[in-house]
Amino acid sequence: MATRQQPDFDTVVMKFGGSSVADAEKIKNVASRMVAMRNSGRRVVGTVSAMGKTTDGLIDLANQVSAAPTGREMDMLLSTGERISCALVAMAIHDLGCEAVSLTGSQAGIETDAAHTKAKITKIRADRVLEALDAGKIVLVAGFQGVSPETRDVTTLGRGGSDATAVALAAALGAACEIYSDVAGVFTADPRLVPDARKLPRISYDEMLEMSASGAKVLMLRSVELARNHGVRVHARSTFSSEEGTWIGEEGMEQAIISGVTHNEKEVVFTLTGIPDVPGAAATVFDAVAKHGVNVDTILQNVVHGVAELSFTVPTEDVPLARVAIDEAISTLGPMKVEEDHDLGKVSLIGAGMRSHPGVAAKMFRTLADLGINLRMITTSPIKASCMITKGEIPTAVRALHAAFELETEPVEEETIRG
Ligand code: ADP
Ligand code: ASP
Ligand code: MG
């Protein structure tokens, strides 16, 4: 996807999530925020998600009428949610005396690959959006969707995908990017779980990538990747107030060792036992898994007496595909025992300062041990430590880790070293 050479912060992409457009009153509020921005002299591209829990409702409906809905029809269905909210916001803007036009992802020139329900944006042909902006209109682009030039079919971008629409549009237009939601920014933990979680003034792309990948759904993972790859500074902020939110960019909070604690309850652990301990066995399993577009996160392999045991985590929504992939691997490798554990979830600590401060993981394990919480799988990276634990223990674990690392208090600057 190309990035515009000259940034043009006179243009701003304003993205509002599902809870921000959940009913008629909220839609009018979003319309008035866009109009206020337009009246301040800036060109406005609005991206909205489907109203409230519309997408969940549509997925339920599809599963009621079919045991295995095809990806193509799923995308035809799911893309309607964003079209509805987009058209409604445009109507509300008209009533406030501004010109607006709503566009589907396809009409807005958002091109993707052909991977239904998890497509990646490959290109934005922004001419139609630019023409409408030049004509003084507020341009509403339906989030979470595009079109594959290869198949000419409508695609969707994966759950939370309107964030990716917004960042990709900002990159293509060289515009500023504001992501509005029901929280005032990125917090040290999910504020729904930890009431004294603190809003971060800024966070680096790398830390935000880890936060999103490990469950902080305030920004979709792919949107952060796009932002980093195209150098888009994202401002995550509240729909319901004008306070400053969190800036996601190159710079994080240098003085913080830990930026946040995240959790994810939407993962399933697969364990395969009795795998032959030969070169290529793991490759066969993960080739099959990758072929079906399943995103695997934590992987653990253990070899005992010449037989391997392999555990890995898969997002809940990818479980049916993972089962198909594992069956394919079994047809190559021979029979093995397959178990699924739906009762585990993950807690993670994220912080760039972990690189230079050893002992973070040890303190994390000690904090969880003191609560009698058993750790089932552990993974670490230079800026993340994650533990799989029983789902029911997640709220207690997140609150305890937040308190143990004193995340509710602002980190103090380390003393300046004088020469
Ligand atoms: P939208 O519908 O606007 O896209 P989402 O529901 O996708 O919003 O994301 C916002 C939600 O993310 C919040 O309501 C909050 O519960 C959750 N969340 C999880 N972790 C965090 C975090 N660290 N900071 C802020 N919000 C978080
Ligand atoms: N409506 C879609 C979802 O619920 C996309 C989004 O909200 O960004 O996942
Ligand atoms: Mg979202």
CSV table of C-alpha atoms and ligand atoms in Angstrom, one decimal:
chain,number,residue,atom,x,y,z
A,1,MET,CA,0.0,0.0,0.0
A,2,ALA,CA,1.5,3.4,-1.0
A,3,THR,CA,1.8,6.2,1.5
A,4,ARG,CA,1.3,9.8,0.3
A,5,GLN,CA,4.6,11.6,0.3
A,6,GLN,CA,3.4,15.0,1.7
A,7,PRO,CA,1.6,14.7,5.0
A,8,ASP,CA,-1.6,16.8,4.8
A,9,PHE,CA,-2.8,17.3,8.4
A,10,ASP,CA,-5.5,19.6,7.1
A,11,THR,CA,-7.3,16.3,6.4
A,12,VAL,CA,-8.3,14.1,9.4
A,13,VAL,CA,-9.6,10.6,9.5
A,14,MET,CA,-12.0,10.2,12.4
A,15,LYS,CA,-13.0,6.7,13.3
A,16,PHE,CA,-15.8,5.8,15.6
A,17,GLY,CA,-16.3,2.3,17.0
A,18,GLY,CA,-19.5,0.3,17.4
A,19,SER,CA,-20.4,1.5,20.9
A,20,SER,CA,-20.0,5.1,19.7
A,21,VAL,CA,-22.7,4.7,17.1
A,22,ALA,CA,-24.9,2.2,19.1
A,23,ASP,CA,-28.2,4.2,18.8
A,24,ALA,CA,-29.8,7.2,17.0
A,25,GLU,CA,-28.7,9.7,19.7
A,26,LYS,CA,-25.1,8.5,19.5
A,27,ILE,CA,-25.1,8.7,15.7
A,28,LYS,CA,-26.2,12.3,16.0
A,29,ASN,CA,-23.3,12.9,18.5
A,30,VAL,CA,-20.8,11.4,16.1
A,31,ALA,CA,-22.3,13.5,13.2
A,32,SER,CA,-21.9,16.7,15.3
A,33,ARG,CA,-18.3,15.9,16.2
A,34,MET,CA,-17.5,15.5,12.5
A,35,VAL,CA,-19.3,18.7,11.6
A,36,ALA,CA,-17.4,20.6,14.4
A,37,MET,CA,-14.1,19.3,12.9
A,38,ARG,CA,-15.2,20.4,9.4
A,39,ASN,CA,-16.3,23.8,10.7
A,40,SER,CA,-12.8,24.2,12.2
A,41,GLY,CA,-11.5,24.2,8.7
A,42,ARG,CA,-10.3,20.7,8.3
A,43,ARG,CA,-11.2,18.2,5.6
A,44,VAL,CA,-13.0,15.2,7.3
A,45,VAL,CA,-13.0,11.5,6.4
A,46,GLY,CA,-15.3,9.6,8.8
A,47,THR,CA,-15.0,5.9,9.3
A,48,VAL,CA,-17.6,4.1,11.4
A,49,SER,CA,-18.1,0.6,12.7
A,50,ALA,CA,-21.4,-1.3,12.7
A,51,MET,CA,-23.9,-0.1,15.4
A,52,GLY,CA,-23.3,-1.7,18.8
A,53,LYS,CA,-23.2,-5.5,18.7
A,54,THR,CA,-24.5,-5.7,15.1
A,55,THR,CA,-21.6,-7.8,13.9
A,56,ASP,CA,-22.0,-10.3,16.7
A,57,GLY,CA,-25.7,-10.6,15.9
A,58,LEU,CA,-25.0,-11.2,12.2
A,59,ILE,CA,-22.5,-13.9,13.0
A,60,ASP,CA,-25.0,-15.6,15.3
A,61,LEU,CA,-27.6,-15.4,12.6
A,62,ALA,CA,-25.3,-17.0,10.0
A,63,ASN,CA,-24.5,-19.8,12.4
A,64,GLN,CA,-28.2,-20.4,12.9
A,65,VAL,CA,-29.0,-20.8,9.2
A,66,SER,CA,-25.8,-22.8,8.3
A,67,ALA,CA,-23.4,-25.2,10.0
A,68,ALA,CA,-20.5,-23.9,7.8
A,69,PRO,CA,-21.2,-20.6,6.1
A,70,THR,CA,-18.8,-19.8,3.3
A,71,GLY,CA,-16.4,-16.9,3.7
A,72,ARG,CA,-17.8,-15.1,0.7
A,73,GLU,CA,-21.3,-15.1,2.0
A,74,MET,CA,-20.1,-14.2,5.5
A,75,ASP,CA,-18.5,-11.1,4.1
A,76,MET,CA,-21.5,-10.2,2.1
A,77,LEU,CA,-23.4,-10.3,5.3
A,78,LEU,CA,-21.0,-8.7,7.8
A,79,SER,CA,-20.1,-5.8,5.5
A,80,THR,CA,-23.8,-4.6,5.7
A,81,GLY,CA,-23.4,-3.5,9.3
A,82,GLU,CA,-20.9,-0.8,8.5
A,83,ARG,CA,-23.0,0.4,5.5
A,84,ILE,CA,-25.9,1.0,7.8
A,85,SER,CA,-24.1,3.2,10.3
A,86,CYS,CA,-22.2,5.0,7.5
A,87,ALA,CA,-25.4,6.0,5.7
A,88,LEU,CA,-27.1,7.0,9.0
A,89,VAL,CA,-24.2,9.3,10.0
A,90,ALA,CA,-24.3,10.9,6.5
A,91,MET,CA,-28.0,11.6,7.0
A,92,ALA,CA,-27.5,13.1,10.4
A,93,ILE,CA,-24.7,15.3,9.0
A,94,HIS,CA,-27.0,16.6,6.3
A,95,ASP,CA,-29.5,17.7,9.0
A,96,LEU,CA,-26.7,19.7,10.6
A,97,GLY,CA,-26.3,21.7,7.3
A,98,CYS,CA,-23.1,20.0,6.0
A,99,GLU,CA,-22.7,18.1,2.8
A,100,ALA,CA,-21.7,14.4,3.3
A,101,VAL,CA,-21.5,11.3,1.2
A,102,SER,CA,-21.3,7.7,2.4
A,103,LEU,CA,-19.2,5.1,0.5
A,104,THR,CA,-18.8,1.4,0.9
A,105,GLY,CA,-15.2,0.1,1.2
A,106,SER,CA,-15.3,-0.9,-2.4
A,107,GLN,CA,-16.6,2.5,-3.6
A,108,ALA,CA,-13.9,4.2,-1.5
A,109,GLY,CA,-11.3,2.2,-3.5
A,110,ILE,CA,-10.2,0.0,-0.6
A,111,GLU,CA,-8.6,-3.0,-2.3
A,112,THR,CA,-7.7,-6.2,-0.3
A,113,ASP,CA,-6.4,-9.7,-0.8
A,114,ALA,CA,-9.0,-12.4,-1.3
A,115,ALA,CA,-8.8,-13.9,2.3
A,116,HIS,CA,-12.5,-13.7,3.3
A,117,THR,CA,-13.2,-12.6,6.9
A,118,LYS,CA,-9.6,-11.6,7.5
A,119,ALA,CA,-8.5,-9.8,4.4
A,120,LYS,CA,-5.5,-7.4,4.3
A,121,ILE,CA,-5.7,-4.0,2.6
A,122,THR,CA,-3.3,-4.0,-0.3
A,123,LYS,CA,-4.1,-0.7,-1.9
A,124,ILE,CA,-6.3,2.4,-1.6
A,125,ARG,CA,-7.4,4.1,-4.8
A,126,ALA,CA,-8.3,7.3,-3.1
A,127,ASP,CA,-9.5,9.4,-6.1
A,128,ARG,CA,-13.2,9.1,-5.3
A,129,VAL,CA,-12.6,10.1,-1.6
A,130,LEU,CA,-10.3,13.0,-2.7
A,131,GLU,CA,-12.9,14.3,-5.3
A,132,ALA,CA,-15.6,14.3,-2.6
A,133,LEU,CA,-13.2,16.1,-0.2
A,134,ASP,CA,-12.3,18.6,-2.8
A,135,ALA,CA,-16.1,19.3,-3.3
A,136,GLY,CA,-16.2,20.2,0.4
A,137,LYS,CA,-18.0,17.1,1.6
A,138,ILE,CA,-17.5,15.0,4.7
A,139,VAL,CA,-16.7,11.6,3.3
A,140,LEU,CA,-18.0,8.6,5.3
A,141,VAL,CA,-16.2,5.3,4.5
A,142,ALA,CA,-17.8,2.1,5.7
A,143,GLY,CA,-15.1,0.5,8.0
A,144,PHE,CA,-14.0,-3.1,8.2
A,145,GLN,CA,-14.4,-3.9,4.5
A,146,GLY,CA,-12.9,-3.7,1.0
A,147,VAL,CA,-13.0,-5.5,-2.3
A,148,SER,CA,-10.6,-8.1,-3.8
A,149,PRO,CA,-9.7,-7.0,-7.4
A,150,GLU,CA,-8.7,-10.7,-8.0
A,151,THR,CA,-12.2,-12.2,-7.2
A,152,ARG,CA,-14.3,-9.0,-7.4
A,153,ASP,CA,-15.9,-10.0,-4.1
A,154,VAL,CA,-16.5,-8.0,-1.0
A,155,THR,CA,-14.1,-8.8,1.8
A,156,THR,CA,-14.0,-8.0,5.5
A,157,LEU,CA,-10.8,-7.2,7.5
A,158,GLY,CA,-11.3,-9.3,10.7
A,159,ARG,CA,-12.8,-8.3,14.0
A,160,GLY,CA,-12.1,-4.7,15.0
A,161,GLY,CA,-11.1,-4.1,11.3
A,162,SER,CA,-12.5,-0.5,11.1
A,163,ASP,CA,-9.4,0.6,13.0
A,164,ALA,CA,-7.4,-0.8,10.0
A,165,THR,CA,-9.6,1.1,7.6
A,166,ALA,CA,-9.0,4.3,9.4
A,167,VAL,CA,-5.2,3.9,9.6
A,168,ALA,CA,-4.9,2.8,5.9
A,169,LEU,CA,-7.0,5.8,4.8
A,170,ALA,CA,-4.8,8.1,6.9
A,171,ALA,CA,-1.7,6.6,5.3
A,172,ALA,CA,-3.1,6.9,1.7
A,173,LEU,CA,-4.3,10.5,2.2
A,174,GLY,CA,-1.3,11.6,4.4
A,175,ALA,CA,-4.0,12.6,6.9
A,176,ALA,CA,-4.1,12.7,10.7
A,177,CYS,CA,-5.7,9.7,12.3
A,178,GLU,CA,-8.1,9.9,15.3
A,179,ILE,CA,-9.6,6.7,16.7
A,180,TYR,CA,-12.6,7.5,19.0
A,181,SER,CA,-14.0,4.9,21.4
A,182,ASP,CA,-15.8,4.3,24.7
A,183,VAL,CA,-12.5,4.6,26.5
A,184,ALA,CA,-10.3,7.8,26.7
A,185,GLY,CA,-7.2,6.1,25.2
A,186,VAL,CA,-4.9,3.2,25.9
A,187,PHE,CA,-4.7,2.4,29.6
A,188,THR,CA,-2.3,0.5,31.8
A,189,ALA,CA,-4.9,-2.3,31.8
A,190,ASP,CA,-8.5,-2.7,30.6
A,191,PRO,CA,-10.3,0.0,32.7
A,192,ARG,CA,-13.4,-2.3,32.8
A,193,LEU,CA,-11.3,-4.8,34.9
A,194,VAL,CA,-9.0,-2.4,36.7
A,195,PRO,CA,-10.8,0.8,37.9
A,196,ASP,CA,-7.5,2.6,38.8
A,197,ALA,CA,-5.9,1.8,35.4
A,198,ARG,CA,-4.0,4.9,34.2
A,199,LYS,CA,-4.3,6.5,30.7
A,200,LEU,CA,-1.0,6.5,28.9
A,201,PRO,CA,-0.1,9.8,27.3
A,202,ARG,CA,1.9,8.0,24.6
A,203,ILE,CA,3.0,4.5,23.7
A,204,SER,CA,5.5,3.2,21.1
A,205,TYR,CA,4.3,1.2,18.1
A,206,ASP,CA,6.3,-1.8,19.4
A,207,GLU,CA,4.6,-1.8,22.8
A,208,MET,CA,1.2,-1.2,21.2
A,209,LEU,CA,1.7,-4.1,18.9
A,210,GLU,CA,2.3,-6.4,21.9
A,211,MET,CA,-0.6,-4.9,23.8
A,212,SER,CA,-3.0,-5.4,20.8
A,213,ALA,CA,-1.6,-8.9,20.1
A,214,SER,CA,-2.1,-9.9,23.7
A,215,GLY,CA,-5.7,-8.7,24.1
A,216,ALA,CA,-6.0,-4.9,24.5
A,217,LYS,CA,-8.7,-4.6,21.9
A,218,VAL,CA,-8.8,-0.8,22.0
A,219,LEU,CA,-6.8,-0.9,18.7
A,220,MET,CA,-6.8,-3.8,16.3
A,221,LEU,CA,-3.4,-5.4,15.9
A,222,ARG,CA,-3.4,-5.0,12.1
A,223,SER,CA,-4.1,-1.2,12.4
A,224,VAL,CA,-1.0,-0.8,14.6
A,225,GLU,CA,1.1,-2.7,12.1
A,226,LEU,CA,-0.2,-0.4,9.3
A,227,ALA,CA,0.5,2.6,11.5
A,228,ARG,CA,4.0,1.6,12.1
A,229,ASN,CA,4.7,0.6,8.6
A,230,HIS,CA,3.4,3.8,7.2
A,231,GLY,CA,4.5,6.1,10.0
A,232,VAL,CA,1.0,7.2,10.9
A,233,ARG,CA,0.7,8.7,14.4
A,234,VAL,CA,-2.6,7.5,15.8
A,235,HIS,CA,-4.5,9.5,18.5
A,236,ALA,CA,-6.8,7.1,20.4
A,237,ARG,CA,-9.3,9.1,22.4
A,238,SER,CA,-12.8,9.3,23.8
A,239,THR,CA,-16.0,9.8,21.8
A,240,PHE,CA,-17.8,11.3,24.7
A,241,SER,CA,-15.3,14.0,25.8
A,242,SER,CA,-12.7,16.3,24.2
A,243,GLU,CA,-9.8,15.3,26.6
A,244,GLU,CA,-6.5,14.4,25.1
A,245,GLY,CA,-6.1,10.6,24.6
A,246,THR,CA,-3.1,8.4,23.9
A,247,TRP,CA,-0.6,9.0,21.0
A,248,ILE,CA,0.7,5.9,19.4
A,249,GLY,CA,4.0,6.6,17.5
A,250,GLU,CA,7.8,6.1,17.5
A,251,GLU,CA,8.1,7.4,21.0
A,252,GLY,CA,6.9,5.6,24.2
A,253,MET,CA,7.3,6.5,27.8
A,254,GLU,CA,11.0,6.0,28.3
A,255,GLN,CA,10.9,6.0,32.1
A,256,ALA,CA,8.3,3.2,32.4
A,257,ILE,CA,9.6,-0.3,32.8
A,258,ILE,CA,6.1,-1.8,32.3
A,259,SER,CA,3.5,0.0,30.2
A,260,GLY,CA,0.6,-2.3,30.8
A,261,VAL,CA,-0.9,-5.6,31.7
A,262,THR,CA,-3.3,-7.2,29.2
A,263,HIS,CA,-5.5,-10.2,29.1
A,264,ASN,CA,-7.1,-12.4,26.5
A,265,GLU,CA,-9.9,-14.9,27.1
A,266,LYS,CA,-10.6,-15.7,23.5
A,267,GLU,CA,-8.0,-18.3,22.9
A,268,VAL,CA,-8.1,-22.1,22.8
A,269,VAL,CA,-5.1,-24.4,23.5
A,270,PHE,CA,-4.6,-27.3,21.2
A,271,THR,CA,-2.4,-30.2,22.4
A,272,LEU,CA,-1.2,-32.9,20.1
A,273,THR,CA,0.5,-35.9,21.6
A,274,GLY,CA,2.2,-38.9,20.0
A,275,ILE,CA,3.8,-36.9,17.2
A,276,PRO,CA,6.8,-38.7,15.7
A,277,ASP,CA,10.0,-37.0,16.8
A,278,VAL,CA,11.4,-36.5,13.3
A,279,PRO,CA,12.6,-33.4,11.4
A,280,GLY,CA,9.7,-31.7,9.7
A,281,ALA,CA,6.8,-32.9,12.0
A,282,ALA,CA,6.2,-29.4,13.5
A,283,ALA,CA,6.6,-27.9,10.0
A,284,THR,CA,3.9,-30.2,8.7
A,285,VAL,CA,1.5,-29.2,11.4
A,286,PHE,CA,2.1,-25.5,11.1
A,287,ASP,CA,2.2,-25.6,7.3
A,288,ALA,CA,-1.4,-27.0,7.4
A,289,VAL,CA,-2.4,-24.4,10.0
A,290,ALA,CA,-0.9,-21.5,8.0
A,291,LYS,CA,-2.5,-22.7,4.8
A,292,HIS,CA,-5.9,-22.3,6.5
A,293,GLY,CA,-5.0,-18.7,7.6
A,294,VAL,CA,-5.1,-19.6,11.3
A,295,ASN,CA,-3.2,-17.2,13.6
A,296,VAL,CA,-1.1,-19.2,16.0
A,297,ASP,CA,0.3,-17.4,19.0
A,298,THR,CA,2.1,-19.3,21.8
A,299,ILE,CA,3.8,-22.6,20.8
A,300,LEU,CA,5.3,-25.1,23.2
A,301,GLN,CA,7.0,-28.4,22.2
A,302,ASN,CA,8.2,-31.1,24.4
A,303,VAL,CA,9.9,-34.4,23.5
A,304,VAL,CA,9.8,-37.4,25.8
A,305,HIS,CA,11.1,-40.9,24.9
A,306,GLY,CA,11.2,-40.1,21.2
A,307,VAL,CA,7.6,-38.8,21.0
A,308,ALA,CA,6.8,-35.2,20.7
A,309,GLU,CA,4.0,-33.2,22.4
A,310,LEU,CA,3.0,-29.9,20.8
A,311,SER,CA,0.7,-27.3,22.3
A,312,PHE,CA,-0.3,-24.0,20.7
A,313,THR,CA,-3.0,-21.3,21.1
A,314,VAL,CA,-5.5,-20.3,18.5
A,315,PRO,CA,-8.1,-17.5,18.6
A,316,THR,CA,-11.5,-18.9,19.4
A,317,GLU,CA,-12.9,-17.8,16.0
A,318,ASP,CA,-10.2,-19.9,14.2
A,319,VAL,CA,-10.9,-23.1,16.0
A,320,PRO,CA,-13.0,-24.8,13.2
A,321,LEU,CA,-10.3,-24.1,10.7
A,322,ALA,CA,-7.6,-25.3,13.1
A,323,ARG,CA,-9.5,-28.6,13.5
A,324,VAL,CA,-9.5,-29.0,9.7
A,325,ALA,CA,-5.8,-28.2,9.5
A,326,ILE,CA,-4.9,-30.7,12.2
A,327,ASP,CA,-6.8,-33.4,10.4
A,328,GLU,CA,-4.8,-32.7,7.3
A,329,ALA,CA,-1.5,-32.9,9.3
A,330,ILE,CA,-2.7,-36.3,10.8
A,331,SER,CA,-3.2,-37.7,7.3
A,332,THR,CA,0.5,-37.0,6.6
A,333,LEU,CA,2.1,-37.8,10.0
A,334,GLY,CA,-0.2,-40.6,11.2
A,335,PRO,CA,-2.6,-40.8,14.2
A,336,MET,CA,-2.0,-38.7,17.2
A,337,LYS,CA,-4.1,-37.6,20.2
A,338,VAL,CA,-5.7,-34.1,19.9
A,339,GLU,CA,-7.0,-32.2,22.9
A,340,GLU,CA,-8.6,-28.8,23.1
A,341,ASP,CA,-8.6,-26.7,26.3
A,342,HIS,CA,-11.3,-24.0,26.3
A,343,ASP,CA,-10.8,-23.0,29.9
A,344,LEU,CA,-7.5,-21.1,29.7
A,345,GLY,CA,-6.7,-17.5,29.1
A,346,LYS,CA,-3.6,-15.3,29.0
A,347,VAL,CA,-2.3,-12.5,31.1
A,348,SER,CA,0.7,-10.5,29.8
A,349,LEU,CA,3.0,-7.7,30.9
A,350,ILE,CA,4.2,-5.4,28.3
A,351,GLY,CA,7.0,-2.8,28.5
A,352,ALA,CA,10.0,-1.7,26.5
A,353,GLY,CA,11.9,-1.2,29.8
A,354,MET,CA,11.9,-5.0,30.4
A,355,ARG,CA,14.8,-5.2,28.0
A,356,SER,CA,17.1,-3.5,30.5
A,357,HIS,CA,15.5,-4.5,33.8
A,358,PRO,CA,15.9,-8.2,34.5
A,359,GLY,CA,13.6,-9.8,37.1
A,360,VAL,CA,10.2,-8.7,35.7
A,361,ALA,CA,9.2,-12.2,34.7
A,362,ALA,CA,10.3,-13.6,38.1
A,363,LYS,CA,8.2,-11.0,39.9
A,364,MET,CA,5.3,-11.8,37.7
A,365,PHE,CA,5.5,-15.5,38.5
A,366,ARG,CA,5.9,-14.8,42.2
A,367,THR,CA,2.8,-12.5,42.2
A,368,LEU,CA,0.7,-15.2,40.6
A,369,ALA,CA,2.1,-17.9,42.8
A,370,ASP,CA,1.2,-16.0,45.9
A,371,LEU,CA,-2.4,-16.0,44.7
A,372,GLY,CA,-2.2,-19.8,44.2
A,373,ILE,CA,-2.5,-19.4,40.5
A,374,ASN,CA,-1.0,-22.2,38.4
A,375,LEU,CA,0.9,-21.3,35.3
A,376,ARG,CA,0.1,-23.6,32.4
A,377,MET,CA,2.3,-22.1,29.6
A,378,ILE,CA,4.8,-19.3,29.7
A,379,THR,CA,6.2,-17.2,26.8
A,380,THR,CA,8.5,-14.2,26.8
A,381,SER,CA,9.9,-11.7,24.3
A,382,PRO,CA,12.3,-8.8,25.0
A,383,ILE,CA,9.3,-6.6,25.8
A,384,LYS,CA,6.6,-9.1,26.9
A,385,ALA,CA,6.0,-11.9,29.4
A,386,SER,CA,2.8,-14.0,29.1
A,387,CYS,CA,1.3,-16.8,31.2
A,388,MET,CA,-1.6,-19.0,30.3
A,389,ILE,CA,-3.8,-19.5,33.4
A,390,THR,CA,-7.4,-20.7,34.2
A,391,LYS,CA,-9.9,-18.2,32.7
A,392,GLY,CA,-11.8,-17.6,35.9
A,393,GLU,CA,-8.5,-16.4,37.6
A,394,ILE,CA,-7.8,-13.7,35.0
A,395,PRO,CA,-9.5,-10.7,36.7
A,396,THR,CA,-7.7,-11.4,40.0
A,397,ALA,CA,-4.4,-11.9,38.2
A,398,VAL,CA,-4.7,-8.7,36.1
A,399,ARG,CA,-5.5,-6.6,39.2
A,400,ALA,CA,-2.7,-8.2,41.3
A,401,LEU,CA,-0.1,-7.6,38.6
A,402,HIS,CA,-1.3,-4.0,38.1
A,403,ALA,CA,-0.9,-3.4,41.8
A,404,ALA,CA,2.4,-5.4,42.1
A,405,PHE,CA,4.1,-3.2,39.4
A,406,GLU,CA,2.4,-0.1,40.7
A,407,LEU,CA,1.0,0.8,37.4
A,408,GLU,CA,-1.6,3.1,38.9
A,409,THR,CA,1.1,5.6,39.8
A,410,GLU,CA,3.0,7.6,37.2
A,411,PRO,CA,6.6,6.4,36.8
A,412,VAL,CA,9.2,8.9,38.0
A,413,GLU,CA,12.0,9.9,35.8
A,414,GLU,CA,15.3,8.2,36.6
A,415,GLU,CA,17.8,10.6,38.1
A,416,THR,CA,19.8,12.4,35.4
A,417,ILE,CA,23.4,11.2,35.3
A,418,ARG,CA,25.6,14.2,35.5
A,419,GLY,CA,29.0,14.3,33.8
B,1,ADP,P1,-14.7,0.2,19.5
B,1,ADP,O1,-16.0,-0.4,19.5
B,1,ADP,O2,-14.7,1.7,19.7
B,1,ADP,O3,-13.8,-0.2,18.4
B,1,ADP,P2,-13.5,-1.7,21.3
B,1,ADP,O4,-14.5,-2.3,22.1
B,1,ADP,O5,-13.0,-2.4,20.1
B,1,ADP,O6,-14.0,-0.2,20.9
B,1,ADP,O7,-12.2,-1.3,22.2
B,1,ADP,C1,-12.4,-0.5,23.3
B,1,ADP,C2,-12.5,-1.4,24.5
B,1,ADP,O8,-11.1,-2.0,24.7
B,1,ADP,C3,-12.7,-0.8,25.8
B,1,ADP,O9,-14.1,-0.7,26.1
B,1,ADP,C4,-12.0,-1.6,26.9
B,1,ADP,O10,-12.8,-2.4,27.6
B,1,ADP,C5,-11.1,-2.5,26.0
B,1,ADP,N1,-9.7,-2.5,26.5
B,1,ADP,C6,-9.0,-3.6,26.7
B,1,ADP,N2,-7.7,-3.3,27.1
B,1,ADP,C7,-7.6,-1.9,27.1
B,1,ADP,C8,-6.6,-1.0,27.4
B,1,ADP,N3,-5.4,-1.4,27.9
B,1,ADP,N4,-6.9,0.3,27.3
B,1,ADP,C9,-8.1,0.7,26.9
B,1,ADP,N5,-9.1,-0.1,26.6
B,1,ADP,C10,-8.9,-1.4,26.7
B,2,ASP,N1,-17.9,-4.3,13.2
B,2,ASP,C1,-16.7,-5.0,13.1
B,2,ASP,C2,-16.5,-5.8,14.4
B,2,ASP,O1,-17.4,-5.8,15.3
B,2,ASP,C3,-15.5,-4.2,12.9
B,2,ASP,C4,-15.2,-3.1,13.9
B,2,ASP,O2,-16.0,-2.9,14.8
B,2,ASP,O3,-14.2,-2.4,13.8
B,2,ASP,O4,-15.6,-6.5,14.6
B,3,MG,MG,-12.6,-1.9,18.1
